[in-house]
Coordinates of C-alpha atoms in Angstrom, one line a residue:
X1 CA -13.6 30.6 -84.1
X2 CA -11.8 33.8 -83.0
X3 CA -11.1 32.3 -79.6
X4 CA -9.8 29.1 -81.2
X5 CA -7.6 31.1 -83.5
X6 CA -6.2 33.1 -80.6
X7 CA -5.5 30.0 -78.6
X8 CA -3.7 28.4 -81.6
X9 CA -1.6 31.6 -82.0
X10 CA -0.7 31.5 -78.3
X11 CA 0.5 27.9 -78.6
X12 CA 2.5 28.7 -81.7
X13 CA 4.1 31.8 -80.0
X14 CA 4.9 29.7 -76.9
X15 CA 6.9 27.1 -78.8
X16 CA 8.6 29.6 -81.1
X17 CA 9.9 32.1 -78.5
X18 CA 7.8 32.0 -75.3
X19 CA 9.2 28.8 -74.0
X20 CA 12.8 30.1 -74.0
X21 CA 11.7 33.1 -71.9
X22 CA 9.7 30.9 -69.6
X23 CA 12.6 28.5 -69.0
X24 CA 14.9 31.4 -68.2
X25 CA 12.4 32.8 -65.7
X26 CA 11.8 29.5 -63.9
X27 CA 15.5 28.5 -63.9
X28 CA 16.6 31.9 -62.5
X29 CA 13.7 31.9 -60.0
X30 CA 14.6 28.5 -58.7
X31 CA 18.3 29.3 -58.3
X32 CA 17.6 32.6 -56.6
X33 CA 15.2 31.2 -54.0
X34 CA 17.4 28.2 -53.3
X35 CA 20.7 30.1 -53.0
X36 CA 19.3 33.2 -51.3
X37 CA 17.5 31.1 -48.6
X38 CA 20.5 28.9 -48.1
X39 CA 23.0 31.7 -47.8
X40 CA 20.8 33.6 -45.3
X41 CA 19.5 30.6 -43.4
X42 CA 15.9 31.2 -44.3
X43 CA 13.4 28.4 -44.1
X44 CA 11.2 28.7 -47.2
X45 CA 10.4 25.1 -48.2
X46 CA 7.1 26.0 -50.0
X47 CA 8.7 28.5 -52.4
X48 CA 11.7 26.2 -53.0
X49 CA 9.6 23.3 -54.1
X50 CA 7.1 25.3 -56.0
X51 CA 9.8 27.1 -58.1
X52 CA 11.6 23.7 -58.7
X53 CA 8.3 22.1 -59.8
X54 CA 7.6 25.0 -62.1
X55 CA 11.1 24.6 -63.8
X56 CA 10.5 20.8 -64.2
X57 CA 7.1 21.4 -65.8
X58 CA 8.6 23.7 -68.4
X59 CA 11.3 21.3 -69.5
X60 CA 9.0 19.1 -71.8
X61 CA 8.0 22.3 -73.7
X62 CA 11.7 23.2 -74.0
X63 CA 12.5 19.8 -75.5
X64 CA 9.7 20.1 -78.0
X65 CA 10.7 23.6 -78.9
X66 CA 14.3 22.8 -79.7
X67 CA 13.5 19.3 -81.2
X68 CA 10.3 19.8 -83.4
X69 CA 10.8 16.3 -84.9
X70 CA 10.0 14.8 -81.5
X71 CA 6.5 16.4 -81.7
X72 CA 5.7 14.7 -85.0
X73 CA 4.5 11.5 -83.4
X74 CA 2.7 13.1 -80.4
X75 CA -1.0 13.9 -80.2
X76 CA -1.9 17.5 -80.9
X77 CA -3.9 17.7 -77.6
X78 CA -0.8 16.6 -75.6
X79 CA 1.4 19.3 -77.2
X80 CA -1.2 21.9 -76.4
X81 CA -1.6 20.7 -72.8
X82 CA 2.1 20.8 -72.3
X83 CA 2.1 24.4 -73.5
X84 CA -0.7 25.4 -71.1
X85 CA 1.1 23.7 -68.2
X86 CA 4.3 25.5 -69.1
X87 CA 2.5 28.9 -69.1
X88 CA 0.9 28.1 -65.8
X89 CA 4.2 27.0 -64.3
X90 CA 5.9 30.2 -65.3
X91 CA 3.1 32.2 -63.5
X92 CA 3.6 30.0 -60.4
X93 CA 7.4 30.6 -60.5
X94 CA 6.9 34.4 -60.6
X95 CA 4.2 34.2 -57.9
X96 CA 6.6 32.2 -55.7
X97 CA 9.5 34.7 -56.3
X98 CA 7.2 37.7 -55.4
X99 CA 5.9 36.2 -52.1
X100 CA 9.4 35.0 -51.1
X101 CA 10.7 38.5 -51.8
X102 CA 8.2 40.1 -49.4
X103 CA 8.9 37.5 -46.8
X104 CA 5.5 35.6 -46.8
X105 CA 6.0 32.1 -45.6
X106 CA 9.7 32.7 -44.9
X107 CA 11.0 31.9 -41.4
X108 CA 14.2 33.8 -40.3
X109 CA 17.2 31.9 -39.1
X110 CA 17.4 30.7 -35.4
X111 CA 14.0 32.3 -34.6
X112 CA 13.5 30.1 -31.6
X113 CA 17.0 31.0 -30.2
X114 CA 16.3 34.7 -30.8
X115 CA 13.2 34.5 -28.8
X116 CA 15.1 33.3 -25.7
X117 CA 17.6 36.2 -25.7
X118 CA 17.5 38.5 -22.7
X119 CA 17.4 42.0 -24.3
X120 CA 19.6 43.6 -21.7
X121 CA 22.1 40.7 -21.7
X122 CA 22.2 40.9 -25.5
X123 CA 23.0 44.6 -25.4
X124 CA 25.9 44.3 -22.9
X125 CA 27.0 40.6 -23.1
X126 CA 27.6 38.3 -20.1
X127 CA 30.5 36.4 -18.6
X128 CA 30.8 32.9 -20.2
X129 CA 28.3 33.7 -22.9
X130 CA 29.6 35.3 -26.1
X131 CA 27.1 37.7 -27.7
X132 CA 29.5 38.5 -30.6
X133 CA 28.6 41.4 -32.9
X134 CA 25.6 42.5 -30.8
X135 CA 27.8 43.2 -27.8
X136 CA 30.4 45.1 -30.0
X137 CA 27.6 47.1 -31.6
X138 CA 26.1 48.0 -28.3
X139 CA 29.4 49.2 -26.9
X140 CA 29.7 51.5 -29.9
X141 CA 26.2 52.9 -29.6
X142 CA 25.4 56.3 -28.2
X143 CA 25.7 57.1 -24.5
X144 CA 22.8 55.8 -22.3
X145 CA 19.9 58.1 -21.5
X146 CA 20.2 60.6 -18.6
X147 CA 19.7 59.0 -15.3
X148 CA 20.4 55.4 -16.5
X149 CA 23.9 54.1 -16.1
X150 CA 25.2 51.7 -18.8
X151 CA 25.2 48.1 -17.7
X152 CA 28.5 46.2 -17.4
X153 CA 29.3 42.5 -17.8
X154 CA 28.3 42.0 -14.2
X155 CA 25.0 43.8 -14.4
X156 CA 21.9 42.2 -16.0
X157 CA 19.4 45.0 -15.7
X158 CA 19.2 48.8 -16.2
X159 CA 18.1 50.7 -13.1
X160 CA 18.5 54.3 -12.0
X161 CA 21.8 54.6 -10.2
X162 CA 23.0 56.6 -7.2
X163 CA 25.1 59.6 -8.1
X164 CA 27.0 61.9 -5.7
X165 CA 25.2 65.1 -4.9
X166 CA 25.0 67.6 -2.0
X167 CA 23.5 66.1 1.1
X168 CA 19.7 66.0 1.3
X169 CA 19.1 66.5 -2.4
X170 CA 16.6 64.2 -4.1
X171 CA 15.7 63.8 -7.8
X172 CA 12.2 62.7 -8.5
X173 CA 11.7 61.3 -12.0
X174 CA 8.2 62.1 -13.1
X175 CA 6.2 64.0 -15.7
X176 CA 6.7 67.8 -15.2
X177 CA 3.7 68.4 -17.5
X178 CA 0.6 66.3 -18.3
X179 CA 1.7 66.0 -21.9
X180 CA 5.3 64.9 -21.2
X181 CA 6.0 61.3 -21.9
X182 CA 7.8 58.9 -19.5
X183 CA 11.3 57.8 -20.4
X184 CA 11.1 54.7 -22.6
X185 CA 13.2 53.3 -25.5
X186 CA 13.3 50.4 -27.8
X187 CA 16.7 49.0 -28.5
X188 CA 17.7 46.8 -31.5
X189 CA 19.3 43.6 -30.2
X190 CA 20.5 41.9 -33.4
X191 CA 21.5 42.5 -37.0
X192 CA 23.0 45.6 -38.5
X193 CA 21.0 47.8 -36.1
X194 CA 22.2 46.1 -32.9
X195 CA 22.7 48.7 -30.1
X196 CA 20.7 51.5 -31.7
X197 CA 18.2 53.2 -29.4
X198 CA 14.9 54.8 -30.3
X199 CA 13.1 57.0 -27.9
X200 CA 9.3 56.3 -27.8
X201 CA 7.0 59.1 -28.7
X202 CA 3.2 59.5 -28.4
X203 CA 3.0 57.6 -31.7
X204 CA 6.0 55.6 -32.9
X205 CA 5.6 53.8 -36.2
X206 CA 8.0 50.9 -37.1
X207 CA 8.5 49.6 -40.6
X208 CA 10.8 49.1 -43.6
X209 CA 10.2 52.5 -45.3
X210 CA 12.0 55.5 -43.8
X211 CA 9.5 57.9 -45.4
X212 CA 6.6 56.6 -43.4
X213 CA 8.1 55.4 -40.1
X214 CA 9.8 56.8 -37.1
X215 CA 11.9 53.7 -36.7
X216 CA 13.0 52.4 -40.1
X217 CA 14.4 48.9 -40.2
X218 CA 15.5 48.0 -43.7
X219 CA 15.0 44.2 -43.5
X220 CA 13.2 42.0 -46.0
X221 CA 11.2 40.3 -43.2
X222 CA 9.8 43.7 -42.0
X223 CA 6.7 45.0 -43.7
X224 CA 6.5 48.6 -45.1
X225 CA 4.4 49.6 -42.1
X226 CA 4.8 46.8 -39.6
X227 CA 3.8 48.0 -36.1
X228 CA 2.8 51.1 -34.1
X229 CA 3.5 52.0 -30.5
X230 CA 1.1 54.5 -28.9
X231 CA 1.1 56.1 -25.5
X232 CA -2.4 55.5 -24.1
X233 CA -3.6 56.2 -20.6
X234 CA -0.2 56.1 -19.0
X235 CA 1.2 53.1 -20.9
X236 CA 2.9 52.3 -24.2
X237 CA 0.8 49.9 -26.4
X238 CA 2.0 48.2 -29.5
X239 CA -0.3 47.3 -32.4
X240 CA 0.3 45.0 -35.4
X241 CA -0.5 46.9 -38.6
X242 CA -1.5 43.8 -40.5
X243 CA 2.1 42.9 -41.1
X244 CA 3.2 39.8 -43.1
X245 CA 5.2 38.2 -40.3
X246 CA 3.3 39.5 -37.3
X247 CA 4.4 41.0 -34.0
X248 CA 5.7 38.7 -31.2
X249 CA 6.1 39.8 -27.6
X250 CA 8.2 37.4 -25.5
X251 CA 7.5 34.6 -28.0
X252 CA 3.7 35.1 -28.3
X253 CA 2.1 36.6 -31.3
X254 CA -0.2 39.6 -30.5
X255 CA -2.4 42.1 -32.3
X256 CA -2.3 44.6 -29.3
X257 CA -0.3 44.5 -26.2
X258 CA 0.8 46.8 -23.4
X259 CA 4.6 47.0 -23.2
X260 CA 6.6 46.6 -20.0
X261 CA 10.3 47.0 -19.1
X262 CA 12.3 44.1 -20.4
X263 CA 9.8 42.9 -23.1
X264 CA 11.3 41.4 -26.2
X265 CA 9.6 42.5 -29.4
X266 CA 10.2 40.4 -32.5
X267 CA 9.3 41.9 -35.9
X268 CA 10.3 39.6 -38.7
X269 CA 13.9 38.6 -37.9
X270 CA 14.6 41.8 -36.0
X271 CA 14.6 41.6 -32.2
X272 CA 14.0 44.8 -30.1
X273 CA 14.2 45.2 -26.3
X274 CA 12.1 47.6 -24.3
X275 CA 13.8 49.9 -21.7
X276 CA 11.6 52.0 -19.4
X277 CA 12.3 54.2 -16.4
X278 CA 9.3 54.1 -14.0
X279 CA 7.5 57.3 -13.4
X280 CA 7.3 58.9 -9.9
X281 CA 10.3 56.8 -8.8
X282 CA 12.1 58.4 -5.9
X283 CA 15.8 58.0 -5.9
X284 CA 17.7 58.7 -2.6
X285 CA 20.9 60.3 -3.8
X286 CA 22.9 60.1 -0.6
X287 CA 26.4 61.2 -1.4
X288 CA 29.1 58.6 -1.1
X289 CA 31.5 61.3 0.1
X290 CA 31.5 65.0 0.8
X291 CA 34.1 65.9 -1.8
X292 CA 33.2 69.3 -3.4
X293 CA 34.5 68.1 -6.7
X294 CA 31.8 65.4 -6.9
X295 CA 28.7 67.4 -5.8
X296 CA 27.8 69.1 -9.1
X297 CA 24.8 67.5 -10.9
X298 CA 23.3 68.6 -14.2
X299 CA 19.5 69.3 -13.9
X300 CA 17.2 66.6 -15.2
X301 CA 15.6 67.8 -18.4

């Protein structure tokens, strides 16, 4: 009897004030998901249709709530079932909004096109192919690492360049100590972070929260702790930290992968390029001329 009384009270509360709140929730949720996904180019068909279906299911309860005379000729069981369906639809709408907000089941715009972008070309641009804001952001980024000359529109790769020094001098790029890391960076290739460089450490955590990550990317498709790059046995290895949208290397989803120069890392809708300077690489720095003004070279740190 107590359970029946509580159920009756719930139905009564639903038609008296709950249905108005439920309609507002489902209506706003549907509009938010539709307009946000449309404006940002996200593909989120599941959450679009679920939220729309939830709003439609609540409508009969809204009609009965604002027109009680229409319920006079309806069976009591039907009125109660419509109320239960409305309550369930409201929960589904909230669930859809929550998962859409964290990026589950949401595909970023032009994901296939992004996966075909050459990271080095995206950073510097190329003749005949406009890279837009990514090229402009890359030009405004910080100066390139020591020993690596910035690429131009005619260069498609980053390699150690010859610099004028005194005759016979040679610079060897290698680890001076066993615990020193090789020169390696990840570079953002798109979005508001395009052109930003991040030097890889022994452990480099990547995610949305700045308090818990070395590389913080404030993007809704990035998990709070998305990926980790560790230096292991002479190589940088990336791990997927059970992220919602996974880690893709050169178009293939991975859980663990050794990184190489030129790799493209896709986290959510953010694309990163891998830049590395090979260890123990001899560079013959034969001077182009013997001008004393061009013989001074800063020591490699």
